[in-house]
PDB file of C-alpha atoms in Angstrom:
ATOM      1  CA  MET A 192     -24.176  11.821  14.986  1.00 84.00           C
ATOM      2  CA  GLU A 193     -25.891   8.609  16.457  1.00 96.00           C
ATOM      3  CA  ARG A 194     -28.284   8.495  13.589  1.00 96.00           C
ATOM      4  CA  ASP A 195     -29.322   4.982  13.754  1.00 97.00           C
ATOM      5  CA  GLU A 196     -29.834   5.307  17.208  1.00 97.00           C
ATOM      6  CA  LEU A 197     -31.914   8.092  17.393  1.00 98.00           C
ATOM      7  CA  GLU A 198     -34.127   5.744  14.613  1.00 98.00           C
ATOM      8  CA  ARG A 199     -34.217   3.757  17.023  1.00 98.00           C
ATOM      9  CA  LEU A 200     -35.669   6.128  19.728  1.00 98.00           C
ATOM     10  CA  VAL A 201     -37.855   7.750  17.427  1.00 98.00           C
ATOM     11  CA  GLY A 202     -39.039   4.505  15.505  1.00 97.00           C
ATOM     12  CA  GLY A 203     -38.688   6.107  12.193  1.00 97.00           C
ATOM     13  CA  ARG A 204     -36.060   8.805  10.212  1.00 97.00           C
ATOM     14  CA  LEU A 205     -35.381  11.430  11.207  1.00 98.00           C
ATOM     15  CA  ARG A 206     -36.763  15.033  10.018  1.00 96.00           C
ATOM     16  CA  LEU A 207     -33.181  17.037  10.337  1.00 97.00           C
ATOM     17  CA  THR A 208     -30.187  15.536   9.715  1.00 97.00           C
ATOM     18  CA  PHE A 209     -27.086  17.058  11.606  1.00 98.00           C
ATOM     19  CA  ASP A 210     -25.029  18.570   8.581  1.00 98.00           C
ATOM     20  CA  GLU A 211     -28.727  20.216   7.885  1.00 98.00           C
ATOM     21  CA  ILE A 212     -28.753  21.809  10.919  1.00 98.00           C
ATOM     22  CA  LEU A 213     -25.029  23.050  11.466  1.00 98.00           C
ATOM     23  CA  ASN A 214     -24.237  24.432   7.662  1.00 98.00           C
ATOM     24  CA  HIS A 215     -28.081  26.294   7.766  1.00 98.00           C
ATOM     25  CA  PRO A 216     -27.623  29.954   6.790  1.00 98.00           C
ATOM     26  CA  ARG A 217     -29.232  31.206   8.934  1.00 98.00           C
ATOM     27  CA  LEU A 218     -27.174  29.287  11.769  1.00 98.00           C
ATOM     28  CA  PRO A 219     -26.057  32.624  12.870  1.00 96.00           C
ATOM     29  CA  GLU A 220     -28.994  34.245  13.696  1.00 97.00           C
ATOM     30  CA  ALA A 221     -30.173  31.351  15.349  1.00 98.00           C
ATOM     31  CA  ARG A 222     -27.473  31.180  17.566  1.00 98.00           C
ATOM     32  CA  ARG A 223     -28.389  34.805  18.062  1.00 96.00           C
ATOM     33  CA  ALA A 224     -32.108  34.297  19.511  1.00 97.00           C
ATOM     34  CA  TYR A 225     -30.274  31.587  21.274  1.00 97.00           C
ATOM     35  CA  LEU A 226     -28.667  33.579  23.811  1.00 96.00           C
ATOM     36  CA  ASP A 227     -30.170  36.379  23.792  1.00 95.00           C
ATOM     37  CA  SER A 228     -32.841  33.856  25.315  1.00 95.00           C
ATOM     38  CA  PHE A 229     -30.486  32.420  27.417  1.00 92.00           C
ATOM     39  CA  VAL A 230     -29.121  35.524  29.075  1.00 89.00           C
ATOM     40  CA  HIS A 231     -31.967  37.178  29.577  1.00 88.00           C
ATOM     41  CA  LEU A 232     -33.382  33.927  31.595  1.00 87.00           C
ATOM     42  CA  TYR A 233     -30.054  33.899  34.045  1.00 85.00           C
ATOM     43  CA  GLU A 234     -29.249  37.125  34.136  1.00 78.00           C
ATOM     44  CA  GLY A 235     -32.940  38.424  35.499  1.00 68.00           C
ATOM     45  CA  ASP A 236     -32.641  36.426  38.368  1.00 74.00           C
ATOM     46  CA  PRO A 237     -29.749  35.878  40.419  1.00 72.00           C
ATOM     47  CA  PHE A 238     -30.664  33.435  43.172  1.00 77.00           C
ATOM     48  CA  LEU A 239     -30.773  31.098  40.689  1.00 78.00           C
ATOM     49  CA  VAL A 240     -27.493  31.764  39.347  1.00 76.00           C
ATOM     50  CA  ARG A 241     -26.288  31.961  43.171  1.00 74.00           C
ATOM     51  CA  LEU A 242     -28.161  28.261  43.279  1.00 74.00           C
ATOM     52  CA  LEU A 243     -26.101  27.512  39.876  1.00 70.00           C
ATOM     53  CA  LEU A 244     -22.693  28.934  41.028  1.00 67.00           C
ATOM     54  CA  GLU A 245     -23.110  26.645  44.269  1.00 62.00           C
ATOM     55  CA  ALA A 246     -24.389  23.701  42.219  1.00 53.00           C
ATOM     56  CA  GLY A 247     -22.307  24.142  39.603  1.00 53.00           C
ATOM     57  CA  ARG A 248     -24.297  21.969  37.559  1.00 65.00           C
ATOM     58  CA  PHE A 249     -27.044  22.932  35.139  1.00 72.00           C
ATOM     59  CA  LEU A 250     -27.927  19.382  34.113  1.00 82.00           C
ATOM     60  CA  VAL A 251     -29.257  18.462  37.284  1.00 86.00           C
ATOM     61  CA  PHE A 252     -32.728  20.709  36.512  1.00 86.00           C
ATOM     62  CA  HIS A 253     -33.227  18.576  33.371  1.00 90.00           C
ATOM     63  CA  CYS A 254     -32.146  15.492  35.089  1.00 93.00           C
ATOM     64  CA  VAL A 255     -34.557  15.999  37.779  1.00 94.00           C
ATOM     65  CA  ALA A 256     -37.853  17.177  35.309  1.00 94.00           C
ATOM     66  CA  VAL A 257     -37.121  14.175  33.066  1.00 96.00           C
ATOM     67  CA  LEU A 258     -36.369  11.646  35.703  1.00 96.00           C
ATOM     68  CA  GLU A 259     -39.927  12.755  37.897  1.00 96.00           C
ATOM     69  CA  ALA A 260     -41.897  12.525  34.492  1.00 95.00           C
ATOM     70  CA  ALA A 261     -40.608   9.729  33.490  1.00 95.00           C
ATOM     71  CA  GLN A 262     -41.606   7.361  36.582  1.00 94.00           C
ATOM     72  CA  ASP A 263     -44.210   5.083  37.180  1.00 92.00           C
ATOM     73  CA  PRO A 264     -45.803   4.399  40.685  1.00 88.00           C
ATOM     74  CA  SER A 265     -46.433   1.090  39.897  1.00 88.00           C
ATOM     75  CA  ARG A 266     -42.607   0.486  38.784  1.00 92.00           C
ATOM     76  CA  ARG A 267     -39.990   0.321  41.808  1.00 91.00           C
ATOM     77  CA  GLU A 268     -37.187   0.595  38.369  1.00 93.00           C
ATOM     78  CA  THR A 269     -38.746   4.307  37.443  1.00 94.00           C
ATOM     79  CA  TRP A 270     -39.151   5.919  40.567  1.00 94.00           C
ATOM     80  CA  PHE A 271     -37.114   8.902  41.299  1.00 96.00           C
ATOM     81  CA  THR A 272     -35.185   8.250  43.536  1.00 95.00           C
ATOM     82  CA  VAL A 273     -31.218   9.648  44.672  1.00 94.00           C
ATOM     83  CA  ALA A 274     -30.038   6.779  43.387  1.00 93.00           C
ATOM     84  CA  ALA A 275     -31.445   7.543  40.099  1.00 95.00           C
ATOM     85  CA  LEU A 276     -30.130  10.720  40.120  1.00 94.00           C
ATOM     86  CA  LYS A 277     -26.783   9.830  40.640  1.00 93.00           C
ATOM     87  CA  ARG A 278     -26.913   7.063  38.055  1.00 92.00           C
ATOM     88  CA  GLN A 279     -27.876  10.281  35.221  1.00 92.00           C
ATOM     89  CA  LEU A 280     -25.426  12.183  36.227  1.00 89.00           C
ATOM     90  CA  ALA A 281     -22.727   9.734  36.214  1.00 89.00           C
ATOM     91  CA  MET A 282     -23.196   8.826  32.914  1.00 89.00           C
ATOM     92  CA  PHE A 283     -22.737  12.655  31.504  1.00 87.00           C
ATOM     93  CA  GLY A 284     -19.223  12.329  33.719  1.00 81.00           C
ATOM     94  CA  TYR A 285     -20.492  15.569  36.026  1.00 71.00           C
ATOM     95  CA  ALA A 286     -20.981  14.773  39.732  1.00 65.00           C
ATOM     96  CA  SER A 287     -19.352  11.703  42.152  1.00 80.00           C
ATOM     97  CA  GLY A 288     -22.216  10.532  44.282  1.00 83.00           C
ATOM     98  CA  ARG A 289     -20.755  12.672  47.268  1.00 86.00           C
ATOM     99  CA  GLN A 290     -21.192  15.424  45.196  1.00 84.00           C
ATOM    100  CA  VAL A 291     -24.957  14.688  44.479  1.00 87.00           C
ATOM    101  CA  ASP A 292     -25.772  14.154  48.249  1.00 89.00           C
ATOM    102  CA  HIS A 293     -24.834  17.789  48.317  1.00 86.00           C
ATOM    103  CA  LEU A 294     -26.439  18.734  45.688  1.00 85.00           C
ATOM    104  CA  VAL A 295     -30.162  17.530  46.148  1.00 89.00           C
ATOM    105  CA  ALA A 296     -29.278  18.794  50.120  1.00 90.00           C
ATOM    106  CA  ARG A 297     -28.718  21.704  48.700  1.00 87.00           C
ATOM    107  CA  LEU A 298     -31.966  21.695  46.520  1.00 89.00           C
ATOM    108  CA  ARG A 299     -34.219  20.627  49.338  1.00 92.00           C
ATOM    109  CA  GLU A 300     -32.911  23.553  51.294  1.00 91.00           C
ATOM    110  CA  VAL A 301     -33.635  26.348  49.224  1.00 88.00           C
ATOM    111  CA  GLY A 302     -37.378  24.617  48.275  1.00 91.00           C
ATOM    112  CA  PHE A 303     -36.162  23.560  44.352  1.00 91.00           C
ATOM    113  CA  ILE A 304     -36.581  19.635  45.636  1.00 94.00           C
ATOM    114  CA  GLU A 305     -38.970  17.744  48.075  1.00 95.00           C
ATOM    115  CA  GLN A 306     -38.448  14.426  49.260  1.00 92.00           C
ATOM    116  CA  ARG A 307     -40.589  12.085  51.122  1.00 89.00           C
ATOM    117  CA  ARG A 308     -40.990   8.456  52.147  1.00 86.00           C
ATOM    118  CA  VAL A 309     -42.700   5.619  50.137  1.00 82.00           C
ATOM    119  CA  PRO A 310     -46.049   4.474  52.029  1.00 76.00           C
ATOM    120  CA  GLY A 311     -45.331   1.142  53.108  1.00 74.00           C
ATOM    121  CA  ASP A 312     -41.718   1.391  52.808  1.00 73.00           C
ATOM    122  CA  GLY A 313     -39.586   3.516  55.260  1.00 70.00           C
ATOM    123  CA  ARG A 314     -36.381   2.831  53.380  1.00 80.00           C
ATOM    124  CA  VAL A 315     -37.218   4.465  50.167  1.00 86.00           C
ATOM    125  CA  ARG A 316     -37.061   8.104  50.130  1.00 90.00           C
ATOM    126  CA  LEU A 317     -39.091   9.561  46.394  1.00 94.00           C
ATOM    127  CA  LEU A 318     -37.325  12.925  44.736  1.00 95.00           C
ATOM    128  CA  ALA A 319     -40.019  15.445  43.826  1.00 95.00           C
ATOM    129  CA  SER A 320     -38.989  18.650  42.201  1.00 95.00           C
ATOM    130  CA  THR A 321     -41.216  21.806  42.761  1.00 94.00           C
ATOM    131  CA  HIS A 322     -42.972  24.854  41.376  1.00 93.00           C
ATOM    132  CA  LYS A 323     -39.955  26.973  41.384  1.00 90.00           C
ATOM    133  CA  LEU A 324     -37.985  23.826  39.604  1.00 92.00           C
ATOM    134  CA  ARG A 325     -40.793  23.118  37.186  1.00 93.00           C
ATOM    135  CA  THR A 326     -41.214  26.704  36.241  1.00 92.00           C
ATOM    136  CA  HIS A 327     -37.586  27.174  35.662  1.00 91.00           C
ATOM    137  CA  HIS A 328     -37.221  24.320  33.210  1.00 94.00           C
ATOM    138  CA  THR A 329     -39.866  25.419  31.651  1.00 95.00           C
ATOM    139  CA  GLU A 330     -38.726  28.231  30.406  1.00 94.00           C
ATOM    140  CA  TRP A 331     -35.213  26.778  30.335  1.00 94.00           C
ATOM    141  CA  LEU A 332     -36.867  23.815  27.384  1.00 96.00           C
ATOM    142  CA  ALA A 333     -38.653  26.955  25.769  1.00 97.00           C
ATOM    143  CA  THR A 334     -35.341  28.914  25.360  1.00 96.00           C
ATOM    144  CA  HIS A 335     -33.510  25.759  23.460  1.00 96.00           C
ATOM    145  CA  TYR A 336     -36.354  24.955  21.038  1.00 98.00           C
ATOM    146  CA  ILE A 337     -36.246  28.791  19.740  1.00 98.00           C
ATOM    147  CA  PRO A 338     -33.202  28.753  17.237  1.00 98.00           C
ATOM    148  CA  LEU A 339     -35.100  25.318  15.753  1.00 98.00           C
ATOM    149  CA  ALA A 340     -38.743  27.234  15.818  1.00 98.00           C
ATOM    150  CA  MET A 341     -36.270  30.071  13.218  1.00 98.00           C
ATOM    151  CA  LEU A 342     -34.656  28.129  11.183  1.00 98.00           C
ATOM    152  CA  PHE A 343     -37.555  25.432  11.032  1.00 98.00           C
ATOM    153  CA  PRO A 344     -40.608  27.227  10.656  1.00 97.00           C
ATOM    154  CA  ASP A 345     -42.895  24.752   8.985  1.00 97.00           C
ATOM    155  CA  HIS A 346     -42.103  22.318  11.659  1.00 97.00           C
ATOM    156  CA  ASP A 347     -44.865  22.703  14.962  1.00 96.00           C
ATOM    157  CA  TYR A 348     -42.552  23.601  18.189  1.00 98.00           C
ATOM    158  CA  SER A 349     -45.830  25.931  19.465  1.00 97.00           C
ATOM    159  CA  PRO A 350     -46.365  23.552  22.795  1.00 97.00           C
ATOM    160  CA  VAL A 351     -42.533  23.636  24.222  1.00 97.00           C
ATOM    161  CA  LEU A 352     -42.684  26.966  23.104  1.00 98.00           C
ATOM    162  CA  SER A 353     -46.306  28.290  24.753  1.00 97.00           C
ATOM    163  CA  ARG A 354     -44.384  26.685  28.230  1.00 96.00           C
ATOM    164  CA  ASN A 355     -47.515  24.197  28.026  1.00 96.00           C
ATOM    165  CA  ARG A 356     -47.912  22.304  31.539  1.00 94.00           C
ATOM    166  CA  ALA A 357     -48.819  19.114  30.349  1.00 94.00           C
ATOM    167  CA  PHE A 358     -46.694  18.689  27.056  1.00 96.00           C
ATOM    168  CA  HIS A 359     -43.698  20.039  29.091  1.00 96.00           C
ATOM    169  CA  VAL A 360     -44.444  16.423  31.196  1.00 95.00           C
ATOM    170  CA  LEU A 361     -45.163  14.448  28.435  1.00 96.00           C
ATOM    171  CA  HIS A 362     -41.724  16.118  25.908  1.00 97.00           C
ATOM    172  CA  CYS A 363     -39.878  15.465  29.914  1.00 96.00           C
ATOM    173  CA  SER A 364     -41.567  11.754  29.531  1.00 95.00           C
ATOM    174  CA  THR A 365     -40.191  11.007  26.362  1.00 95.00           C
ATOM    175  CA  CYS A 366     -36.133  12.447  26.977  1.00 96.00           C
ATOM    176  CA  LEU A 367     -34.734   9.737  30.013  1.00 95.00           C
ATOM    177  CA  PRO A 368     -33.872   6.999  26.187  1.00 96.00           C
ATOM    178  CA  PHE A 369     -32.261   9.961  24.658  1.00 97.00           C
ATOM    179  CA  ASN A 370     -29.869  10.579  27.794  1.00 95.00           C
ATOM    180  CA  PRO A 371     -27.145   8.252  26.536  1.00 95.00           C
ATOM    181  CA  VAL A 372     -26.797   9.258  22.866  1.00 97.00           C
ATOM    182  CA  ALA A 373     -26.921  12.981  24.431  1.00 96.00           C
ATOM    183  CA  ALA A 374     -23.997  11.844  26.718  1.00 94.00           C
ATOM    184  CA  ARG A 375     -22.202  10.406  24.148  1.00 96.00           C
ATOM    185  CA  LEU A 376     -22.375  13.187  21.520  1.00 96.00           C
ATOM    186  CA  MET A 377     -21.434  15.877  24.436  1.00 93.00           C
ATOM    187  CA  MET A 378     -17.851  13.649  25.213  1.00 94.00           C
ATOM    188  CA  THR A 379     -17.323  14.871  20.948  1.00 96.00           C
ATOM    189  CA  LEU A 380     -17.506  18.812  22.086  1.00 96.00           C
ATOM    190  CA  PRO A 381     -14.400  19.298  24.118  1.00 96.00           C
ATOM    191  CA  ASP A 382     -14.526  23.241  24.238  1.00 96.00           C
ATOM    192  CA  THR A 383     -18.123  23.226  25.756  1.00 93.00           C
ATOM    193  CA  LEU A 384     -16.853  21.188  28.147  1.00 92.00           C
ATOM    194  CA  LEU A 385     -14.376  23.389  29.004  1.00 93.00           C
ATOM    195  CA  PHE A 386     -17.006  25.345  30.008  1.00 91.00           C
ATOM    196  CA  PHE A 387     -19.433  23.138  31.544  1.00 86.00           C
ATOM    197  CA  THR A 388     -16.649  21.906  33.985  1.00 81.00           C
ATOM    198  CA  HIS A 389     -16.220  25.176  35.789  1.00 83.00           C
ATOM    199  CA  ALA A 390     -18.606  27.148  38.128  1.00 79.00           C
ATOM    200  CA  ALA A 391     -21.139  29.388  36.217  1.00 82.00           C
ATOM    201  CA  GLY A 392     -18.812  28.927  32.733  1.00 88.00           C
ATOM    202  CA  PRO A 393     -22.245  28.515  30.446  1.00 89.00           C
ATOM    203  CA  LEU A 394     -23.589  31.521  31.835  1.00 87.00           C
ATOM    204  CA  ILE A 395     -20.164  33.123  31.560  1.00 90.00           C
ATOM    205  CA  GLN A 396     -19.458  31.381  27.897  1.00 93.00           C
ATOM    206  CA  ASN A 397     -22.666  32.628  26.679  1.00 92.00           C
ATOM    207  CA  ALA A 398     -22.460  35.952  27.857  1.00 90.00           C
ATOM    208  CA  VAL A 399     -19.219  36.679  26.035  1.00 92.00           C
ATOM    209  CA  LEU A 400     -20.254  35.234  23.203  1.00 94.00           C
ATOM    210  CA  LYS A 401     -23.341  37.280  23.577  1.00 93.00           C
ATOM    211  CA  ALA A 402     -21.466  40.384  23.499  1.00 91.00           C
ATOM    212  CA  ALA A 403     -19.293  39.579  20.573  1.00 92.00           C
ATOM    213  CA  MET A 404     -22.562  39.469  18.303  1.00 93.00           C
ATOM    214  CA  ASP A 405     -23.601  42.041  20.281  1.00 91.00           C
ATOM    215  CA  ALA A 406     -20.608  44.340  18.925  1.00 90.00           C
ATOM    216  CA  ALA A 407     -21.113  43.748  15.423  1.00 79.00           C
ATOM    217  CA  ASP A 408     -17.522  43.594  14.446  1.00 79.00           C
ATOM    218  CA  PRO A 409     -16.069  39.621  14.628  1.00 72.00           C
ATOM    219  CA  ASN A 410     -12.829  41.435  16.076  1.00 76.00           C
ATOM    220  CA  ALA A 411     -14.128  43.459  18.432  1.00 82.00           C
ATOM    221  CA  ALA A 412     -12.383  43.446  21.969  1.00 88.00           C
ATOM    222  CA  ILE A 413     -14.675  42.350  24.416  1.00 89.00           C
ATOM    223  CA  PRO A 414     -14.649  43.465  28.201  1.00 88.00           C
ATOM    224  CA  TYR A 415     -14.890  40.150  29.792  1.00 86.00           C
ATOM    225  CA  ILE A 416     -14.860  40.674  33.423  1.00 82.00           C
ATOM    226  CA  GLU A 417     -18.182  42.152  32.828  1.00 79.00           C
ATOM    227  CA  ALA A 418     -19.794  38.528  32.990  1.00 75.00           C
ATOM    228  CA  ALA A 419     -18.434  38.687  36.570  1.00 74.00           C
ATOM    229  CA  ASP A 420     -20.312  42.026  37.813  1.00 76.00           C
ATOM    230  CA  ARG A 421     -23.550  40.366  35.305  1.00 76.00           C
ATOM    231  CA  PHE A 422     -23.676  37.207  37.339  1.00 78.00           C
ATOM    232  CA  GLY A 423     -22.290  37.942  40.438  1.00 75.00           C
ATOM    233  CA  VAL A 424     -19.059  35.997  39.675  1.00 79.00           C
ATOM    234  CA  SER A 425     -15.628  36.900  41.279  1.00 83.00           C
ATOM    235  CA  ARG A 426     -13.492  38.550  38.900  1.00 85.00           C
ATOM    236  CA  THR A 427     -10.649  36.340  40.081  1.00 89.00           C
ATOM    237  CA  HIS A 428     -12.915  32.636  38.704  1.00 87.00           C
ATOM    238  CA  VAL A 429     -13.934  34.833  35.142  1.00 89.00           C
ATOM    239  CA  ARG A 430      -9.877  35.629  34.732  1.00 90.00           C
ATOM    240  CA  ASN A 431      -8.911  31.855  35.303  1.00 92.00           C
ATOM    241  CA  LEU A 432     -11.658  30.918  33.335  1.00 93.00           C
ATOM    242  CA  MET A 433     -11.000  32.846  29.856  1.00 94.00           C
ATOM    243  CA  GLY A 434      -6.960  31.704  31.260  1.00 95.00           C
ATOM    244  CA  ASP A 435      -8.114  28.178  30.237  1.00 96.00           C
ATOM    245  CA  ALA A 436      -9.898  28.849  27.361  1.00 97.00           C
ATOM    246  CA  GLU A 437      -7.032  31.082  26.000  1.00 97.00           C
ATOM    247  CA  SER A 438      -4.651  27.775  26.339  1.00 97.00           C
ATOM    248  CA  ALA A 439      -7.196  25.643  24.098  1.00 97.00           C
ATOM    249  CA  GLY A 440      -7.681  28.281  21.444  1.00 97.00           C
ATOM    250  CA  LEU A 441     -11.048  29.639  21.853  1.00 97.00           C
ATOM    251  CA  VAL A 442     -10.049  33.058  22.814  1.00 96.00           C
ATOM    252  CA  ARG A 443      -6.908  35.763  22.655  1.00 95.00           C
ATOM    253  CA  ILE A 444      -7.017  38.002  26.216  1.00 94.00           C
ATOM    254  CA  THR A 445      -6.017  41.758  25.129  1.00 90.00           C
ATOM    255  CA  GLY A 446      -6.310  44.687  26.453  1.00 79.00           C
ATOM    256  CA  HIS A 447      -4.132  46.755  29.068  1.00 75.00           C
ATOM    257  CA  GLY A 448      -4.250  44.391  32.115  1.00 75.00           C
ATOM    258  CA  GLY A 449      -5.826  41.608  30.135  1.00 81.00           C
ATOM    259  CA  HIS A 450      -9.139  42.916  30.675  1.00 85.00           C
ATOM    260  CA  SER A 451     -11.019  42.077  27.235  1.00 91.00           C
ATOM    261  CA  ILE A 452     -10.870  39.150  24.834  1.00 94.00           C
ATOM    262  CA  SER A 453     -11.020  38.662  20.962  1.00 94.00           C
ATOM    263  CA  ILE A 454     -13.257  35.631  20.091  1.00 95.00           C
ATOM    264  CA  LEU A 455     -11.249  33.205  17.549  1.00 95.00           C
ATOM    265  CA  PRO A 456     -13.024  31.135  15.095  1.00 95.00           C
ATOM    266  CA  ARG A 457     -12.669  27.872  16.403  1.00 97.00           C
ATOM    267  CA  PHE A 458     -14.507  29.412  19.633  1.00 97.00           C
ATOM    268  CA  TRP A 459     -17.220  30.303  17.209  1.00 96.00           C
ATOM    269  CA  ALA A 460     -17.150  27.082  15.029  1.00 97.00           C
ATOM    270  CA  SER A 461     -17.247  24.765  18.446  1.00 97.00           C
ATOM    271  CA  TYR A 462     -20.304  26.497  20.042  1.00 97.00           C
ATOM    272  CA  ASP A 463     -21.668  26.210  16.391  1.00 98.00           C
ATOM    273  CA  ARG A 464     -20.874  22.784  16.519  1.00 98.00           C
ATOM    274  CA  GLY A 465     -22.650  22.469  19.850  1.00 97.00           C
ATOM    275  CA  LEU A 466     -25.785  24.157  19.349  1.00 98.00           C
ATOM    276  CA  ALA A 467     -26.670  22.134  16.244  1.00 98.00           C
ATOM    277  CA  ILE A 468     -25.817  18.993  18.593  1.00 98.00           C
ATOM    278  CA  GLY A 469     -28.385  20.336  21.021  1.00 97.00           C
ATOM    279  CA  MET A 470     -31.141  20.923  18.282  1.00 98.00           C
ATOM    280  CA  TYR A 471     -30.190  18.060  16.516  1.00 98.00           C
ATOM    281  CA  LEU A 472     -31.452  15.748  19.586  1.00 98.00           C
ATOM    282  CA  HIS A 473     -34.104  18.228  20.106  1.00 98.00           C
ATOM    283  CA  ASP A 474     -36.276  18.153  17.132  1.00 98.00           C
ATOM    284  CA  ALA A 475     -35.477  13.922  17.544  1.00 98.00           C
ATOM    285  CA  ALA A 476     -37.331  14.022  21.105  1.00 97.00           C
ATOM    286  CA  ASN A 477     -40.157  16.350  19.273  1.00 98.00           C
ATOM    287  CA  LEU A 478     -41.121  13.861  17.171  1.00 97.00           C
ATOM    288  CA  VAL A 479     -41.637  11.372  20.119  1.00 97.00           C
ATOM    289  CA  ALA A 480     -43.679  13.959  21.713  1.00 97.00           C
ATOM    290  CA  MET A 481     -45.608  15.868  19.327  1.00 97.00           C
ATOM    291  CA  ARG A 482     -46.432  12.232  18.563  1.00 96.00           C
ATOM    292  CA  GLN A 483     -47.721  11.381  21.641  1.00 94.00           C
ATOM    293  CA  TRP A 484     -49.249  15.164  22.225  1.00 95.00           C
ATOM    294  CA  THR A 485     -51.380  14.143  19.380  1.00 93.00           C
ATOM    295  CA  LYS A 486     -52.394  11.203  20.348  1.00 90.00           C
ATOM    296  CA  GLY A 487     -53.259  12.181  24.038  1.00 78.00           C
ATOM    297  CA  HIS A 488     -55.166  14.666  22.651  1.00 70.00           C
ATOM    298  CA  THR A 489     -57.628  12.137  21.190  1.00 59.00           C
ATOM    299  CA  ASP A 490     -57.358   9.522  24.084  1.00 59.00           C
ATOM    300  CA  GLY A 491     -56.723  11.426  26.748  1.00 57.00           C
ATOM    301  CA  ASP A 492     -53.259   9.803  27.833  1.00 59.00           C
ATOM    302  CA  THR A 493     -51.638  13.484  27.674  1.00 54.00           C
ATOM    303  CA  THR A 494     -53.832  14.387  31.209  1.00 55.00           C
ATOM    304  CA  ALA A 495     -53.039  11.016  32.520  1.00 55.00           C
ATOM    305  CA  LEU A 496     -49.135  11.169  32.306  1.00 54.00           C
ATOM    306  CA  LEU A 497     -50.097  14.718  34.059  1.00 55.00           C
ATOM    307  CA  ASP A 498     -52.273  13.501  37.044  1.00 54.00           C
ATOM    308  CA  ARG A 499     -49.922  10.285  37.294  1.00 53.00           C
ATOM    309  CA  THR A 500     -46.838  12.546  37.270  1.00 53.00           C
ATOM    310  CA  MET A 501     -48.209  15.145  40.012  1.00 49.00           C
ATOM    311  CA  THR A 502     -49.380  12.023  42.249  1.00 52.00           C
ATOM    312  CA  ALA A 503     -46.501  10.263  42.054  1.00 52.00           C
ATOM    313  CA  GLY A 504     -44.072  13.271  43.645  1.00 50.00           C
ATOM    314  CA  HIS A 505     -45.950  16.246  43.846  1.00 48.00           C
ATOM    315  CA  SER A 506     -49.578  18.688  43.659  1.00 39.00           C
ATOM    316  CA  PRO A 507     -49.583  21.090  40.651  1.00 37.00           C
TER     317      PRO A 507
END
């Protein structure tokens, strides 16, 4: 699972192995905690859900946060531009150049991204996130650390879980070198990609799995159409997505008129594998971020990074 490359990026041995995470006896509890947090993050914000439906790509928010935090105003090759965003999204295979242009235009229109010219070079335009996007990504990142904190309470994830703004910038700035590994590992998850390539797919996926866990019966029939009503997605879209999931062996459509599903063992197994990969990557990134965080508290580097990021693209 890319262990050698991750250890190179971390600069030493990893704290966790992938198998240790995947086979942890409390993984179902961590899955429930993650699902509860993820669904709560989105169901209370219909505007954000609609935006994601139009954008069709959850990954955009993460790439924006990472590229912005990693840029250095003195090094042109690190600048956060539309071209840089296109390169990152192409790595994950999610968007064409034209789609990225549409995404950027839409995110600017609704106040999630800003764009400005570089002083002295009117041909280059830098992108910058706004408070809206930064606030969302801070919550998103904390949500992805909740299962790690549950399984490994002796590890310190407190800065990210406390939504510390300076640590959020620092964490994002360390993530850019991890993106190629993350992209390769994601390609090993065809069932996850099935949902990620559909509008609102991750929302629907997590909503139906949460409903199944709440039912406390692995054989219970889940009225999946509720996901459409909860997130404002068309019922036809959800029905088509569930049809694809059934063809992939993830669910069985049941009930009168096919309005319910049963979650099949492959769905639980593939979801847990994807969740474990995410925790595996996040823990590795946290090792680097925490090392710099501790050092920064001693010599002031963390504050300097936050100031640099703000100066490069936006004000706090």
